[in-house]
C-alpha cells in the first residue's frame, strides 16, 4: 500500500513546521496580512497544523471550525485565495516537499475553495 500523504510529508513535526511557516507568510503577506491582525499566531498555527495533519491522512485532533463556518462573512476574494496558495507553495518549498506531494496538497487545498472564497 502507498504511504499516506501525511507520512510522505514527514509526519506531525514536519507538518507543524510547514503550518508555522504558512501562518508566518500569511501575516507578512501584504495582500492578506491584515486579515490576521486580531489573530493569536500560536493558536492559529496549532489549528492549521491539526487541520493539515487530519487532511493529509494523519491522526484527527482537529477541534476547530469547519471551513465554511471559519470563513463565513469574510468575503475572501480570488486574489486573496491566490495569495494564500502562493504562501502554501513557499512553505512546502521551504520544507523540501517534492513536486508530487506539492500537487496533492494543492489539490486538497483547492477542493476547499468553495467553502472559503466569497462566502
Ligand atoms: C483552502 C484554503 C484555506 C484553508 C484550508 C484554511 C484553513 C483555516 C483553518 C483550519 C482555520 C481555523 C478555523 C478555526 O478557527 O477553528 C482558518 C481560519 C482563518 N482563515 Fe483560513 N483557510 C483557507 C483560506 C483562507 C484565506 C484565503 C484567508 C484570507 C486571506 C483566510 C483567512 C482566515 C482567517 C482570518 C481565519 C481566522 C483566524 C483566527 O481565528 O484568528 N483563510 N482557516
Coordinates of C-alpha atoms and ligand atoms in Angstrom, one line a residue:
X1 CA 0.0 0.0 0.0
X2 CA 1.2 3.5 -0.7
X3 CA 2.1 5.6 2.3
X4 CA -0.3 8.3 3.3
X5 CA 0.4 11.9 2.2
X6 CA 0.9 12.6 6.0
X7 CA 3.7 10.0 6.1
X8 CA 5.3 11.2 2.9
X9 CA 5.4 14.8 4.2
X10 CA 7.3 13.6 7.2
X11 CA 4.6 13.3 9.8
X12 CA 3.4 15.6 12.6
X13 CA 6.7 17.5 13.2
X14 CA 7.3 18.3 9.5
X15 CA 3.7 19.4 9.1
X16 CA 3.9 21.6 12.2
X17 CA 6.9 23.4 10.6
X18 CA 5.0 23.8 7.3
X19 CA 1.9 25.2 9.1
X20 CA 4.0 27.5 11.2
X21 CA 5.8 28.9 8.1
X22 CA 2.4 29.2 6.3
X23 CA 0.9 31.3 9.1
X24 CA 4.1 33.5 9.3
X25 CA 3.9 34.0 5.5
X26 CA 0.2 34.9 5.7
X27 CA 0.9 37.5 8.4
X28 CA 3.8 39.0 6.4
X29 CA 1.9 38.9 3.1
X30 CA 0.7 42.5 2.1
X31 CA -2.3 41.0 0.3
X32 CA -3.7 39.1 3.3
X33 CA -1.7 40.1 6.4
X34 CA -4.4 42.4 7.7
X35 CA -6.9 39.6 7.8
X36 CA -4.9 38.1 10.7
X37 CA -4.4 41.4 12.6
X38 CA -6.6 40.1 15.5
X39 CA -5.3 36.5 15.5
X40 CA -3.2 34.7 18.0
X41 CA -0.4 33.2 15.9
X42 CA 0.3 30.4 18.3
X43 CA -3.4 29.4 18.4
X44 CA -3.8 29.5 14.6
X45 CA -0.6 27.6 14.0
X46 CA -2.0 24.8 16.2
X47 CA -5.3 24.8 14.3
X48 CA -3.5 24.9 10.9
X49 CA -1.2 22.0 12.0
X50 CA -4.1 19.8 13.3
X51 CA -6.2 20.6 10.2
X52 CA -3.3 19.7 7.8
X53 CA -2.4 16.5 9.8
X54 CA -6.0 15.4 9.6
X55 CA -6.4 16.3 5.9
X56 CA -3.3 14.5 4.8
X57 CA -4.3 11.2 6.5
X58 CA -2.8 11.6 9.9
X59 CA -4.5 11.4 13.3
X60 CA -7.6 13.6 13.8
X61 CA -7.0 16.0 16.6
X62 CA -8.7 18.9 14.9
X63 CA -11.1 20.7 17.1
X64 CA -11.6 23.9 15.0
X65 CA -14.4 25.1 12.8
X66 CA -15.4 23.6 9.5
X67 CA -14.1 25.7 6.6
X68 CA -17.4 27.3 5.7
X69 CA -18.1 28.4 9.3
X70 CA -14.4 29.6 9.7
X71 CA -14.5 31.9 6.6
X72 CA -18.2 32.9 6.5
X73 CA -18.8 36.6 6.1
X74 CA -15.1 37.3 5.5
X75 CA -15.9 37.7 1.8
X76 CA -12.5 36.5 0.8
X77 CA -11.6 37.4 -2.9
X78 CA -10.0 35.3 -5.6
X79 CA -6.8 37.4 -5.3
X80 CA -6.6 36.7 -1.5
X81 CA -7.1 33.0 -2.2
X82 CA -4.2 33.0 -4.7
X83 CA -2.1 34.9 -2.2
X84 CA -2.7 32.1 0.3
X85 CA -1.8 29.5 -2.4
X86 CA 1.5 31.3 -3.1
X87 CA 2.3 31.2 0.7
X88 CA 1.4 27.5 0.8
X89 CA 3.8 26.7 -2.1
X90 CA 6.5 28.7 -0.4
X91 CA 6.1 26.8 2.8
X92 CA 6.2 23.5 1.0
X93 CA 9.3 24.5 -0.9
X94 CA 11.0 25.6 2.4
X95 CA 10.3 22.1 3.7
X96 CA 11.8 20.4 0.6
X97 CA 8.5 18.8 -0.3
X98 CA 8.6 17.1 -3.7
X99 CA 6.6 18.1 -6.7
X100 CA 4.2 15.1 -6.5
X101 CA 3.3 15.8 -2.8
X102 CA 3.0 19.5 -3.6
X103 CA 0.5 18.7 -6.3
X104 CA -1.5 16.6 -3.8
X105 CA -1.6 19.3 -1.1
X106 CA -2.6 21.9 -3.7
X107 CA -5.4 19.7 -4.9
X108 CA -6.8 19.2 -1.4
X109 CA -6.4 22.9 -0.7
X110 CA -8.3 23.7 -3.9
X111 CA -11.2 21.3 -3.1
X112 CA -11.9 23.6 0.0
X113 CA -12.0 26.8 -2.1
X114 CA -15.8 26.8 -2.5
X115 CA -16.2 27.0 1.3
X116 CA -13.6 29.8 1.7
X117 CA -13.9 32.2 -1.2
X118 CA -16.8 34.7 -1.5
X119 CA -18.7 33.1 1.4
Ligands
LIG1 C1 -8.4 26.5 1.2 C2 -7.9 27.5 1.8 C3 -7.9 27.6 3.3 C4 -7.9 26.7 4.3 C5 -7.7 25.2 4.2 C6 -8.0 27.5 5.6 C7 -8.0 26.9 6.8 C8 -8.3 27.6 8.0 C9 -8.4 27.0 9.3 C10 -8.2 25.5 9.6 C11 -8.8 27.9 10.2 C12 -9.0 27.8 11.7 C13 -10.5 27.6 12.0 C14 -10.8 27.9 13.4 O1 -10.5 28.9 14.0 O2 -11.4 27.0 14.1 C15 -8.8 29.2 9.4 C16 -9.2 30.4 10.0 C17 -9.0 31.6 9.3 N1 -8.7 31.8 8.0 FE1 -8.4 30.3 6.6 N2 -8.1 28.8 5.3 C18 -8.0 29.0 3.9 C19 -8.0 30.1 3.2 C20 -8.0 31.4 3.8 C21 -7.8 32.6 3.1 C22 -7.6 32.7 1.6 C23 -7.9 33.6 4.0 C24 -7.8 35.1 3.9 C25 -6.9 35.7 3.1 C26 -8.1 33.0 5.3 C27 -8.3 33.7 6.5 C28 -8.6 33.1 7.7 C29 -8.8 33.9 8.9 C30 -8.7 35.4 9.1 C31 -9.1 32.9 9.9 C32 -9.4 33.2 11.4 C33 -8.1 33.2 12.2 C34 -8.3 33.3 13.7 O3 -9.2 32.6 14.2 O4 -7.7 34.2 14.3 N3 -8.2 31.7 5.1 N4 -8.5 28.9 8.1

